[in-house]
Amino acid sequence: MAQSKEMTSGACLPLILNFAIPLLLGNLLQQAYYLVDSAIVGKFLGIDALASVGASTSVVFLILGFCNGCCGGFGIPVAQKFGARDYVTMRRYVSVSLKLAGVMSVVIAIITSLLCGYILRCMQTPETIFQDAYYYLLITFIGVPCTFFYNLLSSIIRALGDSKTPFWFLLFSALLNIILDLVCILLFGWGVAGAAIATVFSQGVSAWLCYHYMYRKFDILRTTASDRRFRPELARQLLAIGVPMGLQFSITAIGSIMLQSANNALGTACVAAFTAAMRIKMFFMCPLESLGIAMATFSGQNYGAGRPERIWRGVKSAAVIMLSYVAVVAVILWTLSDKFALLFIAPSEHEIIYDTALFLHVSVSFFPVLGLLCILRYTIQGAGYTRLALFSGVSEMIARILVSVIAVPLWGYWAVCFGDPTAWVFADAFLIPAFIYVYRRLCAIVKRERAVAASA
């Protein structure tokens, strides 16, 4: 039997760190096979093929970000009920979330697949890379159900305090993805489409493994016929939490699409540099994102247990972990960015290598701002205040649009490099007071509940 784990007592820092490490390893694996995808495409298919993969990165984030945000939101009531030890309601949330995921993922896959060409035209995708970008985007969207279910099932397992199991499934998936990349691209000659097929298939395998494991190994998830019945009131509650989280990612991605569209207009060389830099940046951002996800579960469980003071202690502990990591990664990226660029780009492409390194130098300088963003946003979401987190996404979107519309036409690629950092600053300006408000509100609610219990 698999072991669930409560985080409602004990020292916060080791609990968060131990929970975050498997998440980190899993995210690093996920980004590693994105790196391998891009490296294989860039090395074996050329700069245009690499640019065609990168040309749709923001659109993929728009759609998959919405799916992943919904999945994370669906996991929050599960974590809260687990923290409160209300296992019956917890199982019903799990059952309803799986039904919602089935409907939502298929609808999203159909709509986005039909709109691929229109989306790429709106993004000013260069004609030289349009066809490959279209096939890559189409296959990715067809595979949305695989991505949706893997992230939902992983979110449910993590809500029970088990962050290790999804890592092992992802490890298998990553190795499978790398093998399939080589087979599809080198053996079958499927080009960029082969890289997309390998990724979608690998995620589907991960989803199946998570589902099989979850219901066989967690006794507290074994349902009765009554638990499996669709309950509209629970569906509404899940959607009320999940959809704002999904929209937060999507709204953030709208700004990213604007920024990428502005960059696409600068030419194929800038698109290739942007693609390489984003892959590297996302790899080094993984620990910050993983720390945030850990804080969502930590916050959700302690909210359910009525212990808001632990949420504040958890935020401080997470900040210590974050700053320690950022200090190390800053040294790495400031000294080795051009070497990382060579993973994707031939040594003769001096301008693209320089632009890749420039993007990374600017980004890593603002990683402390990004780290704070991840900690506060996920903590707020874990406490159930997903609409507040949504507004931080709006702040990011506004910042990226302003950079795209005003700064990029004036300063070109330099402005593109500052697009994300500007968005992070805007988001933190909203999240810091938002977290203070949420924390004070939670303390007031718990104080009131304790007073009522004492007087009863």
Short mmCIF file of C-alpha atoms in Angstrom, two decimals:
data_model
loop_
_atom_site.label_atom_id
_atom_site.label_comp_id
_atom_site.label_asym_id
_atom_site.label_seq_id
_atom_site.Cartn_x
_atom_site.Cartn_y
_atom_site.Cartn_z
CA MET A 1 0.00 0.00 0.00
CA ALA A 2 1.32 3.47 -0.91
CA GLN A 3 1.83 5.92 1.94
CA SER A 4 0.10 9.29 2.02
CA LYS A 5 1.79 11.99 4.08
CA GLU A 6 0.41 14.85 6.14
CA MET A 7 2.33 18.13 6.38
CA THR A 8 0.25 19.65 9.17
CA SER A 9 2.84 19.13 11.92
CA GLY A 10 6.61 19.13 12.30
CA ALA A 11 9.36 21.49 11.12
CA CYS A 12 8.27 23.28 7.94
CA LEU A 13 11.58 23.58 6.06
CA PRO A 14 12.49 19.85 5.93
CA LEU A 15 8.88 18.91 5.14
CA ILE A 16 8.72 21.35 2.21
CA LEU A 17 12.20 20.45 0.99
CA ASN A 18 11.58 16.69 1.14
CA PHE A 19 8.29 17.10 -0.68
CA ALA A 20 9.76 19.46 -3.28
CA ILE A 21 12.81 17.35 -4.21
CA PRO A 22 10.86 14.64 -6.11
CA LEU A 23 8.83 17.42 -7.77
CA LEU A 24 12.08 19.12 -8.73
CA LEU A 25 13.55 15.94 -10.15
CA GLY A 26 10.35 15.31 -12.08
CA ASN A 27 10.23 18.82 -13.50
CA LEU A 28 13.91 18.67 -14.37
CA LEU A 29 13.24 15.43 -16.22
CA GLN A 30 10.34 17.04 -18.06
CA GLN A 31 12.46 20.00 -19.07
CA ALA A 32 15.36 17.69 -19.87
CA TYR A 33 13.38 15.89 -22.50
CA TYR A 34 12.17 19.23 -23.86
CA LEU A 35 15.86 20.13 -24.09
CA VAL A 36 16.58 16.83 -25.80
CA ASP A 37 13.69 17.42 -28.21
CA SER A 38 15.09 20.80 -29.15
CA ALA A 39 18.70 19.60 -29.23
CA ILE A 40 17.86 16.71 -31.57
CA VAL A 41 15.75 18.96 -33.77
CA GLY A 42 18.39 21.71 -33.87
CA LYS A 43 21.35 19.41 -34.44
CA PHE A 44 19.79 16.99 -36.94
CA LEU A 45 17.15 19.10 -38.68
CA GLY A 46 18.72 22.59 -38.57
CA ILE A 47 18.00 26.13 -37.38
CA ASP A 48 14.72 26.49 -39.31
CA ALA A 49 13.33 23.33 -37.71
CA LEU A 50 14.38 24.57 -34.25
CA ALA A 51 12.69 27.89 -34.94
CA SER A 52 9.51 26.10 -36.06
CA VAL A 53 9.32 24.33 -32.70
CA GLY A 54 9.92 27.60 -30.86
CA ALA A 55 7.49 29.63 -32.94
CA SER A 56 4.53 28.04 -31.18
CA THR A 57 5.99 27.76 -27.67
CA SER A 58 3.78 30.47 -26.19
CA VAL A 59 0.64 29.03 -27.79
CA VAL A 60 1.44 25.62 -26.35
CA PHE A 61 1.89 27.26 -22.96
CA LEU A 62 -1.45 29.04 -23.40
CA ILE A 63 -3.39 25.81 -23.89
CA LEU A 64 -1.37 23.36 -21.82
CA GLY A 65 -0.96 25.99 -19.11
CA PHE A 66 -4.75 26.23 -18.83
CA CYS A 67 -5.00 22.43 -18.62
CA ASN A 68 -2.22 22.19 -16.03
CA GLY A 69 -3.71 25.04 -14.00
CA CYS A 70 -7.10 23.33 -13.93
CA CYS A 71 -5.46 20.10 -12.82
CA GLY A 72 -3.61 21.85 -10.02
CA GLY A 73 -6.85 23.52 -8.97
CA PHE A 74 -8.72 20.21 -8.93
CA GLY A 75 -6.07 18.86 -6.57
CA ILE A 76 -6.54 21.65 -4.00
CA PRO A 77 -9.88 20.45 -2.52
CA VAL A 78 -8.39 16.95 -2.39
CA ALA A 79 -5.45 18.26 -0.34
CA GLN A 80 -7.76 20.30 1.89
CA LYS A 81 -10.07 17.35 2.62
CA PHE A 82 -7.07 15.09 3.16
CA GLY A 83 -5.70 17.61 5.69
CA ALA A 84 -9.10 17.69 7.39
CA ARG A 85 -9.25 13.84 7.26
CA ASP A 86 -12.61 13.94 5.46
CA TYR A 87 -11.79 10.99 3.20
CA VAL A 88 -15.31 10.39 1.89
CA THR A 89 -15.63 13.87 0.40
CA MET A 90 -12.03 13.63 -0.80
CA ARG A 91 -12.82 10.49 -2.83
CA ARG A 92 -15.88 12.16 -4.33
CA TYR A 93 -13.77 15.13 -5.41
CA VAL A 94 -11.35 12.74 -7.12
CA SER A 95 -14.14 10.94 -8.98
CA VAL A 96 -15.79 14.15 -10.19
CA SER A 97 -12.47 15.66 -11.26
CA LEU A 98 -11.72 12.68 -13.50
CA LYS A 99 -15.10 13.05 -15.22
CA LEU A 100 -14.57 16.78 -15.73
CA ALA A 101 -11.08 16.12 -17.12
CA GLY A 102 -12.45 13.71 -19.71
CA VAL A 103 -14.95 16.20 -21.10
CA MET A 104 -12.74 19.29 -20.90
CA SER A 105 -9.65 17.72 -22.47
CA VAL A 106 -11.52 16.37 -25.51
CA VAL A 107 -13.32 19.68 -26.13
CA ILE A 108 -10.07 21.64 -25.83
CA ALA A 109 -8.26 19.21 -28.17
CA ILE A 110 -10.92 19.54 -30.89
CA ILE A 111 -11.19 23.33 -30.78
CA THR A 112 -7.46 24.04 -30.67
CA SER A 113 -6.66 21.53 -33.43
CA LEU A 114 -9.08 23.29 -35.76
CA LEU A 115 -7.52 26.71 -35.02
CA CYS A 116 -3.81 25.85 -35.44
CA GLY A 117 -3.28 27.59 -38.77
CA TYR A 118 -5.18 30.70 -37.75
CA ILE A 119 -3.17 31.00 -34.54
CA LEU A 120 0.19 30.76 -36.30
CA ARG A 121 -0.86 33.36 -38.88
CA CYS A 122 -1.89 35.75 -36.12
CA MET A 123 1.54 35.27 -34.52
CA GLN A 124 3.32 36.39 -37.71
CA THR A 125 5.09 33.04 -38.03
CA PRO A 126 7.68 33.26 -40.87
CA GLU A 127 6.66 31.34 -44.02
CA THR A 128 9.94 29.40 -44.01
CA ILE A 129 8.98 27.60 -40.81
CA PHE A 130 5.17 27.74 -41.00
CA GLN A 131 4.49 24.18 -42.16
CA ASP A 132 6.68 22.49 -39.55
CA ALA A 133 5.29 24.77 -36.83
CA TYR A 134 1.76 23.83 -37.89
CA TYR A 135 2.36 20.08 -37.67
CA TYR A 136 4.13 20.40 -34.33
CA LEU A 137 1.30 22.47 -32.88
CA LEU A 138 -1.45 20.24 -34.32
CA ILE A 139 0.00 17.02 -32.87
CA THR A 140 0.58 18.70 -29.51
CA PHE A 141 -3.06 19.80 -29.37
CA ILE A 142 -4.38 16.38 -30.40
CA GLY A 143 -2.46 15.02 -27.41
CA VAL A 144 -4.09 17.40 -24.90
CA PRO A 145 -6.04 14.57 -23.15
CA CYS A 146 -2.76 12.76 -22.41
CA THR A 147 -1.27 15.89 -20.85
CA PHE A 148 -4.47 16.74 -18.96
CA PHE A 149 -4.84 13.34 -17.33
CA TYR A 150 -1.17 12.98 -16.44
CA ASN A 151 -1.17 16.34 -14.66
CA LEU A 152 -4.49 15.72 -12.92
CA LEU A 153 -3.50 12.29 -11.62
CA SER A 154 -0.11 13.58 -10.51
CA SER A 155 -1.83 16.47 -8.72
CA ILE A 156 -4.13 14.07 -6.85
CA ILE A 157 -1.24 11.83 -5.80
CA ARG A 158 0.74 14.87 -4.59
CA ALA A 159 -2.30 16.13 -2.67
CA LEU A 160 -1.97 12.99 -0.55
CA GLY A 161 1.61 13.93 0.29
CA ASP A 162 3.27 11.54 -2.20
CA SER A 163 5.50 13.48 -4.58
CA LYS A 164 7.86 10.57 -5.30
CA THR A 165 5.62 8.29 -7.34
CA PRO A 166 4.86 10.78 -10.16
CA PHE A 167 8.63 11.29 -10.46
CA TRP A 168 9.28 7.61 -11.16
CA PHE A 169 6.60 7.50 -13.82
CA LEU A 170 7.98 10.66 -15.36
CA LEU A 171 11.49 9.19 -15.37
CA PHE A 172 10.25 6.25 -17.41
CA SER A 173 8.34 8.61 -19.69
CA ALA A 174 11.38 10.84 -20.24
CA LEU A 175 13.59 7.92 -21.24
CA LEU A 176 10.85 6.65 -23.54
CA ASN A 177 10.51 10.13 -25.06
CA ILE A 178 14.23 10.37 -25.84
CA ILE A 179 14.25 6.94 -27.49
CA LEU A 180 11.14 7.75 -29.53
CA ASP A 181 12.64 11.11 -30.57
CA LEU A 182 15.60 9.35 -32.11
CA VAL A 183 13.44 6.66 -33.71
CA CYS A 184 10.84 9.06 -35.13
CA ILE A 185 13.34 11.65 -36.40
CA LEU A 186 16.37 9.61 -37.44
CA LEU A 187 14.84 6.24 -38.34
CA PHE A 188 11.39 7.15 -39.65
CA GLY A 189 12.35 10.62 -40.93
CA TRP A 190 9.22 12.29 -39.56
CA GLY A 191 11.02 15.55 -38.77
CA VAL A 192 9.52 18.04 -36.34
CA ALA A 193 6.23 16.10 -36.29
CA GLY A 194 8.17 13.09 -34.96
CA ALA A 195 9.34 15.08 -31.94
CA ALA A 196 5.73 16.05 -31.14
CA ILE A 197 4.49 12.46 -31.55
CA ALA A 198 7.20 11.18 -29.19
CA THR A 199 6.27 13.70 -26.51
CA VAL A 200 2.51 13.07 -26.69
CA PHE A 201 2.89 9.30 -26.61
CA SER A 202 5.26 9.47 -23.63
CA GLN A 203 2.83 11.64 -21.66
CA GLY A 204 0.03 9.21 -22.42
CA VAL A 205 2.09 6.39 -20.95
CA SER A 206 2.74 8.46 -17.80
CA ALA A 207 -1.00 9.15 -17.42
CA TRP A 208 -1.87 5.45 -17.66
CA LEU A 209 0.80 4.49 -15.11
CA CYS A 210 -0.43 7.13 -12.63
CA TYR A 211 -4.04 5.98 -12.93
CA HIS A 212 -3.16 2.31 -12.54
CA TYR A 213 -0.97 2.99 -9.51
CA MET A 214 -3.30 5.43 -7.78
CA TYR A 215 -6.29 3.11 -7.53
CA ARG A 216 -4.32 -0.02 -6.77
CA LYS A 217 -2.05 1.38 -4.08
CA PHE A 218 -3.99 4.06 -2.14
CA ASP A 219 -6.60 2.40 0.06
CA ILE A 220 -8.21 5.73 0.95
CA LEU A 221 -9.01 6.29 -2.75
CA ARG A 222 -10.97 3.07 -3.20
CA THR A 223 -14.48 4.19 -4.01
CA THR A 224 -18.00 2.88 -3.59
CA ALA A 225 -20.78 3.30 -6.13
CA SER A 226 -21.98 6.32 -4.16
CA ASP A 227 -18.51 7.93 -4.33
CA ARG A 228 -18.39 7.49 -8.11
CA ARG A 229 -21.70 9.24 -8.72
CA PHE A 230 -21.35 12.59 -10.49
CA ARG A 231 -22.16 15.40 -8.06
CA PRO A 232 -22.90 18.77 -9.67
CA GLU A 233 -22.24 20.71 -6.45
CA LEU A 234 -18.72 19.25 -6.20
CA ALA A 235 -18.16 19.88 -9.91
CA ARG A 236 -19.05 23.53 -9.42
CA GLN A 237 -16.61 23.81 -6.51
CA LEU A 238 -13.82 22.16 -8.51
CA LEU A 239 -14.44 24.42 -11.50
CA ALA A 240 -14.58 27.48 -9.23
CA ILE A 241 -11.03 26.68 -8.10
CA GLY A 242 -9.58 25.01 -11.20
CA VAL A 243 -10.77 27.34 -13.96
CA PRO A 244 -9.34 30.53 -12.37
CA MET A 245 -6.02 28.72 -11.95
CA GLY A 246 -6.14 27.63 -15.57
CA LEU A 247 -7.07 31.12 -16.70
CA GLN A 248 -4.20 32.54 -14.68
CA PHE A 249 -1.77 30.48 -16.75
CA SER A 250 -3.60 31.32 -19.97
CA ILE A 251 -3.74 35.02 -19.26
CA THR A 252 -0.03 34.94 -18.51
CA ALA A 253 0.48 33.11 -21.81
CA ILE A 254 -1.44 35.76 -23.76
CA GLY A 255 1.26 38.23 -22.79
CA SER A 256 3.88 35.65 -23.77
CA ILE A 257 2.22 35.21 -27.16
CA MET A 258 2.33 38.97 -27.71
CA LEU A 259 6.01 38.98 -26.77
CA GLN A 260 6.78 35.99 -29.00
CA SER A 261 4.85 37.54 -31.89
CA ALA A 262 6.95 40.69 -31.57
CA ASN A 263 10.07 38.52 -31.51
CA ASN A 264 8.90 36.46 -34.52
CA ALA A 265 8.74 39.67 -36.52
CA LEU A 266 12.47 40.22 -35.88
CA GLY A 267 13.37 37.20 -38.07
CA THR A 268 14.31 33.53 -37.93
CA ALA A 269 17.64 34.15 -36.14
CA CYS A 270 15.88 35.87 -33.22
CA VAL A 271 13.26 33.12 -33.11
CA ALA A 272 16.01 30.47 -32.90
CA ALA A 273 17.84 32.37 -30.12
CA PHE A 274 14.58 32.86 -28.23
CA THR A 275 13.75 29.15 -28.56
CA ALA A 276 17.13 27.98 -27.28
CA ALA A 277 17.16 30.51 -24.43
CA MET A 278 13.61 29.64 -23.35
CA ARG A 279 14.41 25.93 -23.22
CA ILE A 280 17.46 26.59 -21.03
CA LYS A 281 15.63 29.12 -18.86
CA MET A 282 12.70 26.75 -18.29
CA PHE A 283 15.14 24.04 -17.19
CA PHE A 284 16.70 26.28 -14.54
CA MET A 285 13.29 27.64 -13.49
CA CYS A 286 12.13 24.12 -12.57
CA PRO A 287 13.22 24.26 -8.92
CA LEU A 288 11.31 27.51 -8.41
CA GLU A 289 8.17 26.05 -9.97
CA SER A 290 8.59 22.83 -7.96
CA LEU A 291 8.93 24.80 -4.74
CA GLY A 292 5.73 26.64 -5.58
CA ILE A 293 3.83 23.39 -6.25
CA ALA A 294 5.06 22.03 -2.91
CA MET A 295 3.75 25.16 -1.22
CA ALA A 296 0.31 24.65 -2.81
CA THR A 297 0.01 21.21 -1.17
CA PHE A 298 1.53 22.45 2.09
CA SER A 299 -0.83 25.42 2.17
CA GLY A 300 -3.87 23.31 1.21
CA GLN A 301 -3.29 20.70 3.90
CA ASN A 302 -2.65 23.26 6.64
CA TYR A 303 -5.66 25.32 5.55
CA GLY A 304 -7.80 22.18 5.81
CA ALA A 305 -6.33 21.44 9.26
CA GLY A 306 -7.06 25.00 10.46
CA ARG A 307 -3.38 25.94 10.99
CA PRO A 308 -2.72 29.18 9.07
CA GLU A 309 0.29 30.07 11.23
CA ARG A 310 2.11 27.14 9.63
CA ILE A 311 1.43 28.60 6.19
CA TRP A 312 3.38 31.76 7.12
CA ARG A 313 6.24 29.69 8.53
CA GLY A 314 6.19 27.63 5.36
CA VAL A 315 6.53 30.73 3.17
CA LYS A 316 9.59 31.86 5.13
CA SER A 317 11.16 28.41 4.89
CA ALA A 318 10.47 28.27 1.15
CA ALA A 319 12.09 31.71 0.70
CA VAL A 320 15.29 30.43 2.33
CA ILE A 321 15.37 27.44 -0.02
CA MET A 322 14.67 29.66 -3.02
CA LEU A 323 17.42 32.21 -2.33
CA SER A 324 19.98 29.46 -1.76
CA TYR A 325 19.17 27.94 -5.14
CA VAL A 326 19.15 31.26 -6.98
CA ALA A 327 22.63 32.11 -5.71
CA VAL A 328 24.00 28.90 -7.23
CA VAL A 329 22.17 29.08 -10.55
CA ALA A 330 23.16 32.74 -11.06
CA VAL A 331 26.83 31.77 -11.07
CA ILE A 332 26.16 28.92 -13.51
CA LEU A 333 24.20 30.94 -16.06
CA TRP A 334 26.40 34.02 -15.93
CA THR A 335 29.48 31.96 -16.72
CA LEU A 336 28.17 29.15 -18.96
CA SER A 337 25.23 30.53 -20.97
CA ASP A 338 27.09 30.48 -24.29
CA LYS A 339 28.14 26.87 -23.66
CA PHE A 340 24.54 25.84 -23.04
CA ALA A 341 23.56 27.51 -26.32
CA LEU A 342 25.84 25.09 -28.17
CA LEU A 343 23.44 22.28 -27.24
CA PHE A 344 21.10 23.61 -29.93
CA ILE A 345 23.18 25.84 -32.17
CA ALA A 346 26.25 25.25 -34.32
CA PRO A 347 29.42 27.06 -33.10
CA SER A 348 29.48 29.10 -36.33
CA GLU A 349 26.18 30.85 -35.45
CA HIS A 350 27.87 33.57 -33.37
CA GLU A 351 24.98 36.07 -33.39
CA ILE A 352 22.41 33.51 -32.25
CA ILE A 353 24.71 32.25 -29.49
CA TYR A 354 25.27 35.82 -28.28
CA ASP A 355 21.53 36.57 -28.26
CA THR A 356 20.81 33.33 -26.38
CA ALA A 357 23.36 34.19 -23.69
CA LEU A 358 22.02 37.76 -23.42
CA PHE A 359 18.50 36.50 -22.80
CA LEU A 360 19.72 34.13 -20.07
CA HIS A 361 21.85 36.76 -18.32
CA VAL A 362 18.91 39.13 -18.06
CA SER A 363 16.50 36.41 -16.90
CA VAL A 364 18.69 34.95 -14.16
CA SER A 365 19.26 38.42 -12.70
CA PHE A 366 15.54 38.50 -11.88
CA PHE A 367 15.20 34.93 -10.59
CA PRO A 368 14.71 36.08 -6.95
CA VAL A 369 11.65 38.02 -8.13
CA LEU A 370 10.40 34.94 -9.98
CA GLY A 371 11.04 32.72 -6.96
CA LEU A 372 8.94 34.95 -4.70
CA LEU A 373 6.21 34.94 -7.34
CA CYS A 374 6.07 31.12 -7.39
CA ILE A 375 6.00 30.82 -3.60
CA LEU A 376 3.27 33.40 -3.02
CA ARG A 377 1.08 32.49 -5.98
CA TYR A 378 0.94 28.79 -5.19
CA THR A 379 0.48 29.42 -1.47
CA ILE A 380 -2.52 31.63 -2.19
CA GLN A 381 -3.91 29.02 -4.57
CA GLY A 382 -3.44 26.23 -2.02
CA ALA A 383 -5.54 28.20 0.46
CA GLY A 384 -8.32 28.30 -2.13
CA TYR A 385 -8.03 31.97 -3.17
CA THR A 386 -7.45 31.18 -6.83
CA ARG A 387 -9.16 34.31 -8.11
CA LEU A 388 -6.52 36.47 -6.41
CA ALA A 389 -3.80 34.43 -8.08
CA LEU A 390 -5.63 34.99 -11.37
CA PHE A 391 -5.14 38.76 -11.02
CA SER A 392 -1.39 38.25 -10.71
CA GLY A 393 -1.57 36.61 -14.13
CA VAL A 394 -3.39 39.68 -15.42
CA SER A 395 -0.52 41.82 -14.11
CA GLU A 396 1.97 39.67 -16.00
CA MET A 397 -0.08 39.88 -19.18
CA ILE A 398 -0.26 43.68 -19.02
CA ALA A 399 3.50 43.94 -18.52
CA ARG A 400 4.34 41.67 -21.48
CA ILE A 401 1.88 43.47 -23.75
CA LEU A 402 3.41 46.84 -22.87
CA VAL A 403 6.89 45.53 -23.61
CA SER A 404 5.73 43.97 -26.90
CA VAL A 405 3.85 47.00 -28.16
CA ILE A 406 6.10 49.79 -26.92
CA ALA A 407 9.59 48.51 -26.12
CA VAL A 408 10.29 45.86 -28.80
CA PRO A 409 9.67 48.21 -31.77
CA LEU A 410 12.12 50.68 -30.17
CA TRP A 411 14.87 48.41 -28.84
CA GLY A 412 14.37 45.11 -30.65
CA TYR A 413 15.73 41.91 -29.12
CA TRP A 414 17.05 43.70 -26.02
CA ALA A 415 13.45 44.53 -25.09
CA VAL A 416 12.41 40.90 -25.68
CA CYS A 417 15.00 39.85 -23.08
CA PHE A 418 13.36 42.12 -20.48
CA GLY A 419 9.79 40.99 -21.26
CA ASP A 420 9.53 38.19 -18.69
CA PRO A 421 11.43 39.99 -15.88
CA THR A 422 9.14 43.00 -16.25
CA ALA A 423 6.12 40.69 -15.95
CA TRP A 424 7.54 39.08 -12.80
CA VAL A 425 7.97 42.48 -11.15
CA PHE A 426 4.38 43.44 -12.00
CA ALA A 427 3.07 40.15 -10.58
CA ASP A 428 4.96 40.49 -7.29
CA ALA A 429 3.65 44.02 -6.86
CA PHE A 430 0.19 42.44 -6.69
CA LEU A 431 1.01 39.16 -4.90
CA ILE A 432 2.77 40.59 -1.84
CA PRO A 433 -0.24 42.59 -0.57
CA ALA A 434 -2.56 39.78 -1.75
CA PHE A 435 -0.76 37.23 0.42
CA ILE A 436 -0.88 39.54 3.45
CA TYR A 437 -4.64 39.90 2.94
CA VAL A 438 -5.16 36.11 2.59
CA TYR A 439 -3.04 35.28 5.63
CA ARG A 440 -4.85 37.79 7.86
CA ARG A 441 -8.22 36.53 6.61
CA LEU A 442 -7.32 32.90 7.33
CA CYS A 443 -6.15 33.81 10.85
CA ALA A 444 -9.39 35.69 11.50
CA ILE A 445 -11.50 32.74 10.27
CA VAL A 446 -9.65 30.23 12.44
CA LYS A 447 -9.81 32.52 15.47
CA ARG A 448 -13.56 32.91 15.01
CA GLU A 449 -14.08 29.14 14.61
CA ARG A 450 -12.03 28.41 17.74
CA ALA A 451 -14.03 30.96 19.73
CA VAL A 452 -17.31 29.37 18.63
CA ALA A 453 -16.01 25.90 19.52
CA ALA A 454 -14.89 27.10 22.96
CA SER A 455 -18.25 28.63 23.74
CA ALA A 456 -20.24 25.59 22.60
#
